[in-house]
Each structure stands twice: as C-alpha cells, then as structure tokens.
Amino acid sequence: MFIRTATTAMAARTPSRPLTGSSQGVDSLSAAMELMGARIAYVRNIEIYGEGESADYLYKVVSGTVRSCKLLDDGRRQVTAFHMPGEIFGLEVGDNHSLSAEAIADSTIIVVKRNAILALAARDAEIARQLWTLTARELQRMQDHMLILGYTGAKERVAGFLLQLAKRCSDGNEIKLPMSRQDIADYLGLAIETVSRTMTQLENDATITLPTSRRVVLRNRAALKRLNA
Amino acid sequence: MFIRTATTAMAARTPSRPLTGSSQGVDSLSAAMELMGARIAYVRNIEIYGEGESADYLYKVVSGTVRSCKLLDDGRRQVTAFHMPGEIFGLEVGDNHSLSAEAIADSTIIVVKRNAILALAARDAEIARQLWTLTARELQRMQDHMLILGYTGAKERVAGFLLQLAKRCSDGNEIKLPMSRQDIADYLGLAIETVSRTMTQLENDATITLPTSRRVVLRNRAALKRLNA
DNA sequence: CGATCGCTTGATTCCGATCAACAGGAGTGG
DNA sequence: CCACTCCTGTTGATCGGAATCAAGCGATCG
C-alpha cells in the first residue's frame, strides 16, 4: 500500500503567486508536505477517513479524485466537495473530521501528520500564511458551491457545475468527469435522473456535447453562463 | 448616511464572549479590534460594503444583524450568511470583497483597518492563529448552510434553519428573528411564500408556535431534527 | 455468456414557484 | 384621532418542473 517516494525537489519554489492556479503559492507548504509525507495509493470507492474520526493527517491529491461528503439519516448523501490533483484536503480546525473522504477513482495521495505541519506553521510565518490562504481558498470554493445550490432550477445548477469544473481543469472545452452521475446529483442536491435528463437536454440545445457519459464538450459557454449569475 | 459615532459608551464593551464553546482563544484578537477600531452605527437596510469593493476593513457586530449576500443577474439574491452580535465578518483572502454586506436592522459595528490586523498577525503568532481559527469557523458555518441547501424539501430546509438559529441565539426555546421572510427565503433558496407556508404548516403540526411573525417558539425539537440529519 | 453496474428514458405524482389577492401594522400627515 | 399609504406577511389557485417509480440499454467483468 505504501510507496514512500524520496521526492526529489519539486522544481523551484515559484515565488508565492497566491490563489488562482491551485498548486502555485502554496509551494513551501506544498514542498514540505512532499518531503514529510508518505505517498499512499487508494483504490476506487475506498474511504480515506470517516466522519468523526480524529483529524491527525493532512492530504494532498497527486492523482485521481476524492470526494468529501456527509451521510444523512435518511440515506441521502451530501457531497460537499471534489478534490482534484494538486489540491489539499482534510484540513480541520477542530480535532475531528466533520466530513468523510472517499476516493472516487484510484488515487495516489500524499499523507502528512497534521501536527508536523502545525508545528512548522508555529515556527514559520510563511507556512502559517499559506495554511490560512489554503483555508480561505476552501472557503471561496464553498461559496461557489453554495451559490449553485441556491439556484432553484436544475439547468442552472448543472450549468454552474460544468462551468466550475471547466475553470478547474480546462483542457480547452473538453471536461473529463471523474465522478459518477450519482456523485454529481449529491453535489447539486438533485435526483440522479434529473442530472441525466438535464445533460441530454443541454446536448439537445446544442449547449454541450457528450461524446461519452464521462466526457463533456462545452459548445456554448455563453448559454451556460446565461443560466447562472 | 454614515453616522460615525464618537462612540460614547454604548454601555460597556461587552467583554467579548464570542460564540459557542470556542469562546476562548479569540479574545486577544477581539480585544485588539475593540481597541483599534471605530464604532459605527448603521441604519437598517444600509449597505456596509459592496461586492467588488476593496476589502480594507474588518468588521465586528456589536448589536444588530448583518447579512452577506450576492446579487444575481436575474434579480435573485443569494444570502450567504447572517452575522450576529459578537461575530466578525468581512474577512477576505483576496483584496476585494466577493460579497456585499448590509445591515438587516439598525446595527452598531466595530470597524478596523485590515492592514492593522494583518500586521499584528505577522508579528504575533497567537493573533495569526486566531485569525485562522476565525476563518475556519466561517468555513464550518458555511458547511452547515450548504447542508441545508442540499435538502430537497422545504420543510427540511426551514427546520434546519430554525435549529441553526436556535443553536446560535438560544433564549430557551424562543427565537427572535431579526431577518425578514424574504431574507430567510434567499438564505434557503426558496420562494418567500413557501417559507411563510412552511412556517404555518410547522405551527399546525404543533412543532413550533408563532406568537408574532418574528418570534418562533420551538415546541418539538425532536420533530425538527427528524426532518434533517 | 449471464451478471452487474452506470446511465438514460418514460410515465406519473407531488411539491414548490408563480400570480394574485388580502390582512395587519407602522408610520405619516391631515 | 382618523384616513391614508406603505410594508410585511399570509393565504389561495394554478402551473410547471423535479422527484419518484419503473423499465430498458450499453458497457465492463468474471
């Protein structure tokens, strides 16, 4: 399971360009994680940590995708975030995880002792700043998500989701969806059938095309943007 | 429009007992704000800052209530948070506000230069830690909000909202609502009529009572909790 | 090949949005 | 004080759209 890589360098630390592109600006922290952490491979659908477990580690996605979610009593599941390569997750203020995290696809993830990072932050103001920036970025992501959930219509929500993804992993106009329709549904607060239907509807409107169910091509971004803010 | 009060008194500065149990640990920051900041009175429905404006200040509610929100193109408004006495808002990572803030009721608010706080944080690790904790608490609040927005039913959302409020300002079982039905609707992603209807429905179910439209008495918390997680 | 899983599509039901009217205060000015 | 309006909240009726139940379809895998 463990593949502790010696982690050569990580090129040069780009001089802290915050926000935007995820990996930049977190470099000394990011580099520290790569040095101190262990590389672990998780297979699809495996739980990385559960709700309520003590938050002893910090995680950074190297490859694959992870979802953070909460299980509700009625069996429903609320997906609060998707974590893509380069992103850090598992950061908690309290001592326990308020969410669970699961690998959506086979993923390799760097795992670091939280205490080690916090100790580092206590000594190094730059690390502390980056930790804070990271949290704030999470906040921003969550605000975007909330905005999407605020929409009443299904088309608006799906459109918002697609644009959000396009911003994060834009290979031109094509998006590769790592998550299932059910994941999307739980992320958007919709039924899986509604997600599916809305997708095909957008395709019929010539707004997108679906070469396969997991690949989306944005044909008309303007039309998508018109649906949300 | 501004009434920069010379800040005579306002009774005594309540010795900063912030939120829930996490009251400890935010005091030195809170105290610093009270010392460095100016007390300003805002009248009902006045904008405190607008979306896109530069985020030069940090705010702490002394009395009254503030809403953070975003205006959408279609005229809809998404309320992302309500800020109650003792709470801090306006904290941004970037240099600009991503949301606007408006006073829901006449409010007095402590306003501090953001730079002053950040400078303080750079020197004082404890202040930095508190700043981070504060951001993380905001994150937690937003997660709760997202959970509520994830519910498909109106009853579930309203129930979640009421429980959330009860946790924050519990005078026994009675909640005093500082915000209008429209504010609640925009917070929950519902139509105002639906909020109103759901309230009366909950009253008919003997789950709550509504002495007036702005006062809610929780008669059956268990029933409310049964509706959400 | 059968089996399971993920996705789509169809038919129906139900619930929330919308349009519309109305009720109760609060404030204003006569 | 009353008459007036404005504002907020409630209630009713209708309509549309999303949830739900149900079936079918196409992959991938043992």
Short mmCIF file of C-alpha atoms (C1' of nucleotides) in Angstrom, two decimals:
data_model
loop_
_atom_site.label_atom_id
_atom_site.label_comp_id
_atom_site.label_asym_id
_atom_site.label_seq_id
_atom_site.Cartn_x
_atom_site.Cartn_y
_atom_site.Cartn_z
CA MET A 1 0.00 0.00 0.00
CA PHE A 2 2.68 2.50 0.96
CA ILE A 3 5.13 3.86 -1.57
CA ARG A 4 7.23 6.36 0.28
CA THR A 5 8.92 8.28 -2.51
CA ALA A 6 12.14 10.10 -1.89
CA THR A 7 10.56 13.09 -3.60
CA THR A 8 13.27 14.89 -5.44
CA ALA A 9 12.89 18.61 -5.10
CA MET A 10 9.68 19.74 -6.82
CA ALA A 11 11.47 22.03 -9.22
CA ALA A 12 11.89 25.56 -7.86
CA ARG A 13 9.58 27.26 -5.44
CA THR A 14 7.76 29.75 -7.56
CA PRO A 15 7.70 32.99 -5.60
CA SER A 16 4.29 32.71 -3.99
CA ARG A 17 1.64 33.67 -6.51
CA PRO A 18 -1.48 33.10 -4.40
CA LEU A 19 -4.94 31.96 -5.42
CA THR A 20 -5.85 31.05 -8.99
CA GLY A 21 -3.90 28.03 -10.16
CA SER A 22 -4.07 25.76 -7.18
CA SER A 23 -0.55 24.48 -6.75
CA GLN A 24 1.20 27.83 -7.01
CA GLY A 25 1.54 29.93 -3.91
CA VAL A 26 1.36 27.04 -1.54
CA ASP A 27 4.81 25.99 -2.55
CA SER A 28 6.79 25.93 0.63
CA LEU A 29 3.90 24.24 2.37
CA SER A 30 3.36 22.00 -0.59
CA ALA A 31 7.03 21.18 -0.78
CA ALA A 32 7.13 20.48 2.92
CA MET A 33 4.26 18.07 2.54
CA GLU A 34 6.00 16.23 -0.25
CA LEU A 35 9.13 15.95 1.85
CA MET A 36 7.49 14.96 5.10
CA GLY A 37 4.62 12.94 3.76
CA ALA A 38 4.02 9.43 2.62
CA ARG A 39 2.61 8.60 -0.77
CA ILE A 40 -0.34 6.28 -0.43
CA ALA A 41 -2.40 4.62 -3.13
CA TYR A 42 -6.14 4.40 -2.62
CA VAL A 43 -8.37 2.31 -4.81
CA ARG A 44 -11.70 3.48 -6.10
CA ASN A 45 -14.51 3.82 -3.56
CA ILE A 46 -12.23 3.39 -0.58
CA GLU A 47 -12.83 5.59 2.43
CA ILE A 48 -9.82 7.73 3.27
CA TYR A 49 -11.23 8.87 6.57
CA GLY A 50 -14.65 8.81 8.16
CA GLU A 51 -16.85 11.41 9.77
CA GLY A 52 -15.94 11.88 13.39
CA GLU A 53 -12.53 10.28 13.16
CA SER A 54 -9.68 12.23 14.67
CA ALA A 55 -8.05 14.52 12.13
CA ASP A 56 -4.43 13.52 12.52
CA TYR A 57 -3.41 13.88 8.91
CA LEU A 58 -3.42 16.31 6.04
CA TYR A 59 -3.84 15.09 2.47
CA LYS A 60 -2.74 16.25 -0.94
CA VAL A 61 -4.08 14.72 -4.12
CA VAL A 62 -1.38 13.66 -6.55
CA SER A 63 -3.58 11.82 -9.00
CA GLY A 64 -7.19 10.71 -9.05
CA THR A 65 -10.11 12.47 -7.38
CA VAL A 66 -11.57 12.49 -3.90
CA ARG A 67 -14.99 13.45 -2.64
CA SER A 68 -15.82 14.89 0.75
CA CYS A 69 -19.28 14.08 1.93
CA LYS A 70 -21.72 13.70 4.75
CA LEU A 71 -24.18 10.87 5.21
CA LEU A 72 -27.67 11.89 6.28
CA ASP A 73 -30.05 9.83 8.35
CA ASP A 74 -32.48 9.38 5.51
CA GLY A 75 -29.82 7.63 3.48
CA ARG A 76 -29.20 10.65 1.31
CA ARG A 77 -25.66 11.79 0.89
CA GLN A 78 -24.44 15.35 0.55
CA VAL A 79 -21.22 15.72 -1.40
CA THR A 80 -19.60 18.92 -0.19
CA ALA A 81 -16.56 18.96 -2.43
CA PHE A 82 -14.48 17.22 -5.06
CA HIS A 83 -10.71 17.32 -4.62
CA MET A 84 -8.54 17.20 -7.73
CA PRO A 85 -4.80 16.75 -8.26
CA GLY A 86 -2.74 19.46 -6.58
CA GLU A 87 -5.40 20.24 -4.03
CA ILE A 88 -5.17 19.73 -0.29
CA PHE A 89 -7.98 18.37 1.84
CA GLY A 90 -8.64 17.07 5.32
CA LEU A 91 -7.76 20.38 6.95
CA GLU A 92 -9.86 20.81 10.07
CA VAL A 93 -9.90 23.35 12.85
CA GLY A 94 -11.21 21.00 15.44
CA ASP A 95 -9.60 17.71 16.25
CA ASN A 96 -12.13 15.61 14.38
CA HIS A 97 -13.21 15.33 10.78
CA SER A 98 -16.64 16.77 10.22
CA LEU A 99 -16.87 15.01 6.87
CA SER A 100 -15.74 11.75 5.38
CA ALA A 101 -13.50 11.48 2.34
CA GLU A 102 -13.54 8.77 -0.29
CA ALA A 103 -11.55 8.11 -3.41
CA ILE A 104 -13.75 8.45 -6.49
CA ALA A 105 -11.16 6.84 -8.73
CA ASP A 106 -7.91 5.06 -7.99
CA SER A 107 -5.84 7.83 -6.45
CA THR A 108 -2.42 8.47 -5.06
CA ILE A 109 -2.34 10.86 -2.17
CA ILE A 110 0.36 12.38 -0.03
CA VAL A 111 -0.41 12.00 3.64
CA VAL A 112 1.26 14.13 6.29
CA LYS A 113 0.97 14.29 10.05
CA ARG A 114 -1.09 17.29 10.91
CA ASN A 115 0.95 18.00 14.00
CA ALA A 116 4.09 18.20 11.92
CA ILE A 117 2.54 20.85 9.71
CA LEU A 118 1.09 22.80 12.61
CA ALA A 119 4.42 22.77 14.39
CA LEU A 120 6.03 24.04 11.24
CA ALA A 121 3.45 26.80 10.98
CA ALA A 122 4.08 27.87 14.56
CA ARG A 123 7.73 28.46 13.72
CA ASP A 124 7.43 29.67 10.14
CA ALA A 125 5.13 32.61 9.50
CA GLU A 126 5.18 31.92 5.79
CA ILE A 127 3.86 28.40 6.30
CA ALA A 128 1.21 29.79 8.62
CA ARG A 129 0.16 32.28 6.00
CA GLN A 130 -0.10 29.59 3.38
CA LEU A 131 -2.15 27.42 5.69
CA TRP A 132 -4.51 30.30 6.16
CA THR A 133 -4.64 31.04 2.44
CA LEU A 134 -5.48 27.43 1.84
CA THR A 135 -8.37 27.54 4.26
CA ALA A 136 -9.62 30.72 2.71
CA ARG A 137 -9.45 29.18 -0.73
CA GLU A 138 -11.57 26.34 0.55
CA LEU A 139 -13.98 28.96 1.79
CA GLN A 140 -14.14 30.50 -1.65
CA ARG A 141 -14.83 27.13 -3.23
CA MET A 142 -17.60 26.50 -0.78
CA GLN A 143 -19.15 29.87 -1.55
CA ASP A 144 -19.26 28.98 -5.21
CA HIS A 145 -20.89 25.69 -4.32
CA MET A 146 -23.45 27.42 -2.15
CA LEU A 147 -24.28 29.77 -4.96
CA ILE A 148 -25.01 26.80 -7.19
CA LEU A 149 -27.17 25.15 -4.55
CA GLY A 150 -29.10 28.38 -4.24
CA TYR A 151 -30.42 28.11 -7.77
CA THR A 152 -33.91 26.68 -7.93
CA GLY A 153 -33.70 25.18 -11.38
CA ALA A 154 -31.89 22.01 -12.40
CA LYS A 155 -30.48 23.52 -15.59
CA GLU A 156 -28.92 26.39 -13.66
CA ARG A 157 -27.29 24.04 -11.20
CA VAL A 158 -25.86 21.70 -13.78
CA ALA A 159 -24.63 24.63 -15.85
CA GLY A 160 -22.94 26.09 -12.79
CA PHE A 161 -21.32 22.78 -12.04
CA LEU A 162 -19.95 22.40 -15.55
CA LEU A 163 -18.54 25.92 -15.59
CA GLN A 164 -16.98 25.36 -12.19
CA LEU A 165 -15.28 22.21 -13.42
CA ALA A 166 -14.19 23.87 -16.65
CA LYS A 167 -12.46 26.57 -14.63
CA ARG A 168 -10.56 23.99 -12.62
CA CYS A 169 -9.49 21.54 -15.25
CA SER A 170 -9.93 23.19 -18.58
CA ASP A 171 -8.43 21.19 -21.41
CA GLY A 172 -9.80 23.62 -23.92
CA ASN A 173 -13.50 23.00 -23.96
CA GLU A 174 -13.50 19.36 -23.00
CA ILE A 175 -14.12 18.23 -19.45
CA LYS A 176 -13.32 14.76 -18.23
CA LEU A 177 -15.73 13.88 -15.45
CA PRO A 178 -14.08 11.72 -12.81
CA MET A 179 -17.28 11.36 -10.83
CA SER A 180 -20.46 9.40 -11.40
CA ARG A 181 -23.87 10.88 -12.10
CA GLN A 182 -24.87 9.99 -8.57
CA ASP A 183 -21.93 11.98 -7.21
CA ILE A 184 -22.97 14.96 -9.29
CA ALA A 185 -26.54 14.59 -8.12
CA ASP A 186 -25.48 14.52 -4.47
CA TYR A 187 -23.27 17.51 -5.08
CA LEU A 188 -26.06 19.52 -6.68
CA GLY A 189 -28.92 18.42 -4.47
CA LEU A 190 -30.75 16.81 -7.37
CA ALA A 191 -32.00 13.34 -8.25
CA ILE A 192 -29.72 11.32 -10.47
CA GLU A 193 -32.36 11.10 -13.18
CA THR A 194 -32.67 14.86 -13.22
CA VAL A 195 -28.94 15.25 -13.72
CA SER A 196 -29.01 12.78 -16.59
CA ARG A 197 -32.02 14.38 -18.21
CA THR A 198 -30.61 17.86 -17.86
CA MET A 199 -27.39 16.79 -19.51
CA THR A 200 -29.15 15.37 -22.54
CA GLN A 201 -31.36 18.42 -22.63
CA LEU A 202 -28.30 20.67 -22.74
CA GLU A 203 -26.99 18.49 -25.52
CA ASN A 204 -30.22 18.90 -27.47
CA ASP A 205 -29.94 22.65 -27.02
CA ALA A 206 -26.51 22.38 -28.65
CA THR A 207 -25.01 23.86 -25.49
CA ILE A 208 -22.80 20.84 -24.86
CA THR A 209 -21.97 17.53 -26.48
CA LEU A 210 -21.47 14.22 -24.72
CA PRO A 211 -19.03 12.03 -26.65
CA THR A 212 -19.33 9.62 -23.74
CA SER A 213 -21.16 9.98 -20.48
CA ARG A 214 -17.93 10.93 -18.74
CA ARG A 215 -16.74 13.46 -21.29
CA VAL A 216 -18.38 16.82 -21.81
CA VAL A 217 -17.58 19.33 -24.52
CA LEU A 218 -18.74 22.88 -23.96
CA ARG A 219 -20.13 24.16 -27.23
CA ASN A 220 -21.71 27.34 -25.98
CA ARG A 221 -20.31 28.76 -22.80
CA ALA A 222 -22.33 31.93 -23.14
CA ALA A 223 -25.52 29.93 -22.95
CA LEU A 224 -24.28 28.20 -19.82
CA LYS A 225 -23.30 31.44 -18.19
CA ARG A 226 -26.65 32.92 -19.03
CA LEU A 227 -28.23 30.23 -16.87
CA ASN A 228 -26.47 31.26 -13.68
CA ALA A 229 -25.03 34.53 -12.49
CA MET B 1 -25.65 58.28 5.56
CA PHE B 2 -22.81 57.49 7.85
CA ILE B 3 -23.16 58.29 11.47
CA ARG B 4 -19.69 57.92 12.71
CA THR B 5 -20.46 57.96 16.35
CA ALA B 6 -17.82 59.38 18.55
CA THR B 7 -18.66 56.24 20.36
CA THR B 8 -19.81 57.48 23.62
CA ALA B 9 -20.11 54.48 25.70
CA MET B 10 -22.70 52.16 24.18
CA ALA B 11 -22.88 50.79 27.66
CA ALA B 12 -19.75 48.88 28.42
CA ARG B 13 -17.83 46.99 25.78
CA THR B 14 -19.23 43.60 26.47
CA PRO B 15 -16.15 41.66 27.43
CA SER B 16 -16.10 39.78 24.19
CA ARG B 17 -17.72 36.47 24.81
CA PRO B 18 -17.80 35.29 21.20
CA LEU B 19 -19.74 32.29 20.08
CA THR B 20 -20.28 28.86 21.29
CA GLY B 21 -17.83 26.94 23.34
CA SER B 22 -14.96 28.16 21.28
CA SER B 23 -15.06 31.46 23.07
CA GLN B 24 -11.57 31.12 24.40
CA GLY B 25 -8.79 31.87 22.04
CA VAL B 26 -10.35 34.68 20.04
CA ASP B 27 -10.13 37.19 22.79
CA SER B 28 -6.82 38.86 22.14
CA LEU B 29 -7.84 39.45 18.52
CA SER B 30 -11.25 40.57 19.60
CA ALA B 31 -9.79 42.85 22.22
CA ALA B 32 -7.37 44.29 19.69
CA MET B 33 -10.26 45.08 17.39
CA GLU B 34 -12.16 46.86 20.12
CA LEU B 35 -9.11 48.94 20.93
CA MET B 36 -8.05 49.76 17.40
CA GLY B 37 -11.43 50.02 15.78
CA ALA B 38 -14.07 52.66 15.38
CA ARG B 39 -17.64 52.09 16.42
CA ILE B 40 -20.02 52.95 13.63
CA ALA B 41 -23.80 52.94 13.59
CA TYR B 42 -25.56 51.63 10.51
CA VAL B 43 -29.22 52.05 9.95
CA ARG B 44 -31.48 49.30 8.66
CA ASN B 45 -31.02 48.29 5.03
CA ILE B 46 -27.82 50.24 4.58
CA GLU B 47 -25.01 48.67 2.61
CA ILE B 48 -21.85 48.28 4.65
CA TYR B 49 -19.75 47.32 1.68
CA GLY B 50 -20.45 46.21 -1.85
CA GLU B 51 -19.38 43.30 -3.96
CA GLY B 52 -16.09 44.03 -5.64
CA GLU B 53 -15.07 46.86 -3.35
CA SER B 54 -11.60 46.66 -1.90
CA ALA B 55 -11.56 44.87 1.42
CA ASP B 56 -9.74 47.38 3.57
CA TYR B 57 -11.64 46.79 6.76
CA LEU B 58 -12.66 44.07 9.14
CA TYR B 59 -15.98 44.23 10.97
CA LYS B 60 -17.34 43.01 14.24
CA VAL B 61 -21.01 43.13 15.09
CA VAL B 62 -21.75 44.74 18.42
CA SER B 63 -25.50 44.90 18.11
CA GLY B 64 -27.98 44.29 15.33
CA THR B 65 -27.62 41.82 12.49
CA VAL B 66 -25.88 41.88 9.12
CA ARG B 67 -26.41 39.80 6.02
CA SER B 68 -23.79 38.88 3.48
CA CYS B 69 -25.17 38.31 0.03
CA LYS B 70 -24.63 38.18 -3.65
CA LEU B 71 -26.83 39.68 -6.30
CA LEU B 72 -27.54 37.50 -9.31
CA ASP B 73 -28.19 38.71 -12.82
CA ASP B 74 -31.75 37.51 -12.80
CA GLY B 75 -32.51 39.76 -9.87
CA ARG B 76 -32.45 36.92 -7.39
CA ARG B 77 -30.35 37.38 -4.31
CA GLN B 78 -28.42 34.70 -2.51
CA VAL B 79 -27.92 35.38 1.18
CA THR B 80 -24.78 33.52 2.18
CA ALA B 81 -24.71 34.33 5.86
CA PHE B 82 -26.24 36.22 8.75
CA HIS B 83 -23.85 37.85 11.20
CA MET B 84 -24.95 38.26 14.77
CA PRO B 85 -23.51 40.19 17.73
CA GLY B 86 -20.02 39.06 18.66
CA GLU B 87 -19.28 37.72 15.20
CA ILE B 88 -16.68 39.01 12.79
CA PHE B 89 -17.26 39.42 9.08
CA GLY B 90 -15.67 40.97 6.02
CA LEU B 91 -12.59 38.79 6.24
CA GLU B 92 -11.27 38.13 2.75
CA VAL B 93 -8.18 36.47 1.39
CA GLY B 94 -8.04 38.48 -1.76
CA ASP B 95 -8.05 42.24 -1.80
CA ASN B 96 -11.67 42.59 -2.79
CA HIS B 97 -14.97 41.65 -1.23
CA SER B 98 -16.62 38.78 -3.03
CA LEU B 99 -19.89 39.55 -1.32
CA SER B 100 -21.77 42.60 -0.18
CA ALA B 101 -22.88 43.20 3.39
CA GLU B 102 -25.96 45.03 4.55
CA ALA B 103 -27.42 45.83 7.93
CA ILE B 104 -30.68 43.97 8.47
CA ALA B 105 -31.60 46.06 11.46
CA ASP B 106 -30.06 49.18 12.93
CA SER B 107 -26.65 47.94 13.97
CA THR B 108 -23.51 49.14 15.66
CA ILE B 109 -20.36 47.67 14.28
CA ILE B 110 -16.70 47.91 15.10
CA VAL B 111 -14.63 48.66 12.04
CA VAL B 112 -10.89 48.05 11.92
CA LYS B 113 -8.26 48.54 9.27
CA ARG B 114 -7.48 45.18 7.79
CA ASN B 115 -3.82 46.08 7.38
CA ALA B 116 -3.53 46.82 11.06
CA ILE B 117 -4.80 43.38 11.91
CA LEU B 118 -2.66 41.65 9.32
CA ALA B 119 0.41 43.48 10.54
CA LEU B 120 -0.41 42.40 14.03
CA ALA B 121 -0.80 38.83 12.86
CA ALA B 122 2.57 38.89 11.15
CA ARG B 123 4.24 39.75 14.44
CA ASP B 124 2.06 37.84 16.84
CA ALA B 125 1.64 34.13 16.19
CA GLU B 126 -1.29 33.97 18.57
CA ILE B 127 -3.18 36.60 16.61
CA ALA B 128 -2.38 34.75 13.42
CA ARG B 129 -3.73 31.56 14.89
CA GLN B 130 -6.92 33.29 15.95
CA LEU B 131 -7.35 34.78 12.51
CA TRP B 132 -7.06 31.31 11.08
CA THR B 133 -9.47 29.85 13.61
CA LEU B 134 -11.92 32.55 12.71
CA THR B 135 -11.74 31.73 9.04
CA ALA B 136 -12.16 28.06 9.80
CA ARG B 137 -15.20 28.77 11.90
CA GLU B 138 -16.66 30.63 8.97
CA LEU B 139 -15.95 27.54 6.92
CA GLN B 140 -17.84 25.41 9.41
CA ARG B 141 -20.82 27.73 9.31
CA MET B 142 -20.83 27.62 5.57
CA GLN B 143 -20.75 23.85 5.60
CA ASP B 144 -23.83 23.80 7.77
CA HIS B 145 -25.52 26.17 5.37
CA MET B 146 -24.58 24.01 2.41
CA LEU B 147 -26.03 21.01 4.14
CA ILE B 148 -29.32 22.83 4.50
CA LEU B 149 -29.32 23.90 0.88
CA GLY B 150 -28.73 20.30 -0.09
CA TYR B 151 -32.11 19.24 1.21
CA THR B 152 -34.72 18.94 -1.48
CA GLY B 153 -37.76 19.64 0.68
CA ALA B 154 -38.90 22.99 2.04
CA LYS B 155 -39.75 21.65 5.47
CA GLU B 156 -36.28 20.18 5.87
CA ARG B 157 -34.65 23.45 4.96
CA VAL B 158 -36.75 25.61 7.24
CA ALA B 159 -36.30 23.12 10.07
CA GLY B 160 -32.55 23.19 9.56
CA PHE B 161 -32.58 26.96 9.56
CA LEU B 162 -34.52 27.18 12.80
CA LEU B 163 -32.27 24.68 14.54
CA GLN B 164 -29.23 26.54 13.32
CA LEU B 165 -30.55 29.79 14.72
CA ALA B 166 -31.56 28.14 17.96
CA LYS B 167 -28.02 26.93 18.42
CA ARG B 168 -26.67 30.44 17.95
CA CYS B 169 -29.04 32.52 20.00
CA SER B 170 -30.96 30.20 22.21
CA ASP B 171 -33.02 32.02 24.76
CA GLY B 172 -34.52 28.80 25.93
CA ASN B 173 -36.85 27.73 23.16
CA GLU B 174 -37.73 31.13 21.79
CA ILE B 175 -36.00 32.58 18.77
CA LYS B 176 -36.20 36.22 17.85
CA LEU B 177 -35.88 36.53 14.09
CA PRO B 178 -34.01 39.67 13.09
CA MET B 179 -34.48 38.99 9.39
CA SER B 180 -37.46 39.22 7.08
CA ARG B 181 -39.16 36.30 5.39
CA GLN B 182 -37.54 37.39 2.16
CA ASP B 183 -34.12 37.19 3.77
CA ILE B 184 -34.87 33.69 5.00
CA ALA B 185 -36.14 32.71 1.57
CA ASP B 186 -32.97 33.98 -0.09
CA TYR B 187 -30.90 32.19 2.51
CA LEU B 188 -32.70 28.89 1.95
CA GLY B 189 -33.14 29.08 -1.80
CA LEU B 190 -36.93 29.12 -1.52
CA ALA B 191 -39.73 31.45 -2.50
CA ILE B 192 -40.98 33.76 0.21
CA GLU B 193 -44.43 32.25 0.04
CA THR B 194 -43.02 28.80 0.60
CA VAL B 195 -41.19 29.96 3.71
CA SER B 196 -44.36 31.52 5.05
CA ARG B 197 -46.46 28.47 4.26
CA THR B 198 -43.94 26.09 5.75
CA MET B 199 -43.85 28.10 8.96
CA THR B 200 -47.60 27.95 9.40
CA GLN B 201 -47.54 24.30 8.49
CA LEU B 202 -44.98 23.64 11.21
CA GLU B 203 -47.24 25.53 13.57
CA ASN B 204 -50.21 23.39 12.61
CA ASP B 205 -48.11 20.31 13.25
CA ALA B 206 -47.52 21.70 16.75
CA THR B 207 -43.80 21.70 16.02
CA ILE B 208 -43.47 25.43 16.62
CA THR B 209 -45.63 28.37 17.63
CA LEU B 210 -45.53 31.85 16.17
CA PRO B 211 -46.54 34.43 18.77
CA THR B 212 -45.66 37.01 16.15
CA SER B 213 -44.13 36.54 12.74
CA ARG B 214 -40.72 37.49 14.11
CA ARG B 215 -40.81 35.25 17.17
CA VAL B 216 -40.62 31.50 16.98
CA VAL B 217 -41.03 29.07 19.85
CA LEU B 218 -39.72 25.59 19.35
CA ARG B 219 -42.29 23.18 20.76
CA ASN B 220 -40.85 19.96 19.43
CA ARG B 221 -37.19 19.97 18.63
CA ALA B 222 -37.15 16.24 18.04
CA ALA B 223 -39.60 16.65 15.18
CA LEU B 224 -37.44 19.36 13.67
CA LYS B 225 -34.31 17.27 13.96
CA ARG B 226 -36.11 14.34 12.38
CA LEU B 227 -36.56 16.45 9.27
CA ASN B 228 -32.87 16.97 8.63
CA ALA B 229 -29.78 14.98 9.53
"C1'" DC C 1 -22.35 -15.74 -21.91
"C1'" DG C 2 -25.00 -14.07 -17.94
"C1'" DA C 3 -24.44 -10.60 -14.48
"C1'" DT C 4 -23.76 -6.39 -12.51
"C1'" DC C 5 -23.25 -1.52 -12.80
"C1'" DG C 6 -23.78 3.05 -14.60
"C1'" DC C 7 -26.58 5.74 -17.42
"C1'" DT C 8 -30.66 7.02 -19.92
"C1'" DT C 9 -35.53 7.34 -20.84
"C1'" DG C 10 -40.59 7.07 -19.91
"C1'" DA C 11 -44.87 7.86 -17.05
"C1'" DT C 12 -46.85 9.62 -13.08
"C1'" DT C 13 -47.19 12.20 -8.83
"C1'" DC C 14 -46.28 15.74 -5.93
"C1'" DC C 15 -44.44 19.87 -4.31
"C1'" DG C 16 -42.73 24.41 -4.78
"C1'" DA C 17 -42.81 28.63 -7.91
"C1'" DT C 18 -45.70 31.91 -9.57
"C1'" DC C 19 -49.52 35.06 -9.99
"C1'" DA C 20 -52.90 37.24 -7.32
"C1'" DA C 21 -55.45 38.94 -3.53
"C1'" DC C 22 -55.79 40.19 1.14
"C1'" DA C 23 -54.81 41.15 6.12
"C1'" DG C 24 -52.48 43.53 9.75
"C1'" DG C 25 -49.29 47.05 11.45
"C1'" DA C 26 -46.42 51.10 11.39
"C1'" DG C 27 -45.73 55.44 10.11
"C1'" DT C 28 -47.35 59.86 8.11
"C1'" DG C 29 -49.92 63.78 7.69
"C1'" DG C 30 -54.35 65.82 7.80
"C1'" DC D 1 -57.82 60.82 16.31
"C1'" DC D 2 -58.65 59.05 11.83
"C1'" DA D 3 -57.63 58.22 6.88
"C1'" DC D 4 -54.12 57.08 4.15
"C1'" DT D 5 -50.37 54.55 2.29
"C1'" DC D 6 -46.56 51.52 2.57
"C1'" DC D 7 -44.61 47.38 4.02
"C1'" DT D 8 -44.53 42.77 5.56
"C1'" DG D 9 -46.56 38.59 5.96
"C1'" DT D 10 -50.24 35.26 4.96
"C1'" DT D 11 -53.34 32.61 2.06
"C1'" DG D 12 -55.48 30.84 -2.31
"C1'" DA D 13 -55.33 28.83 -7.08
"C1'" DT D 14 -52.85 27.30 -10.82
"C1'" DC D 15 -48.91 25.55 -13.37
"C1'" DG D 16 -44.55 23.66 -14.25
"C1'" DG D 17 -40.82 21.06 -13.14
"C1'" DA D 18 -38.34 17.83 -10.30
"C1'" DA D 19 -38.83 13.51 -7.52
"C1'" DT D 20 -40.21 9.03 -7.85
"C1'" DC D 21 -41.25 4.53 -9.71
"C1'" DA D 22 -40.16 1.64 -13.45
"C1'" DA D 23 -38.03 -0.16 -17.40
"C1'" DG D 24 -34.52 -0.57 -20.83
"C1'" DC D 25 -29.82 -0.08 -22.69
"C1'" DG D 26 -24.89 -0.47 -23.07
"C1'" DA D 27 -20.73 -1.33 -21.17
"C1'" DT D 28 -17.30 -3.97 -18.44
"C1'" DC D 29 -16.10 -8.14 -15.95
"C1'" DG D 30 -15.96 -12.53 -14.10
#
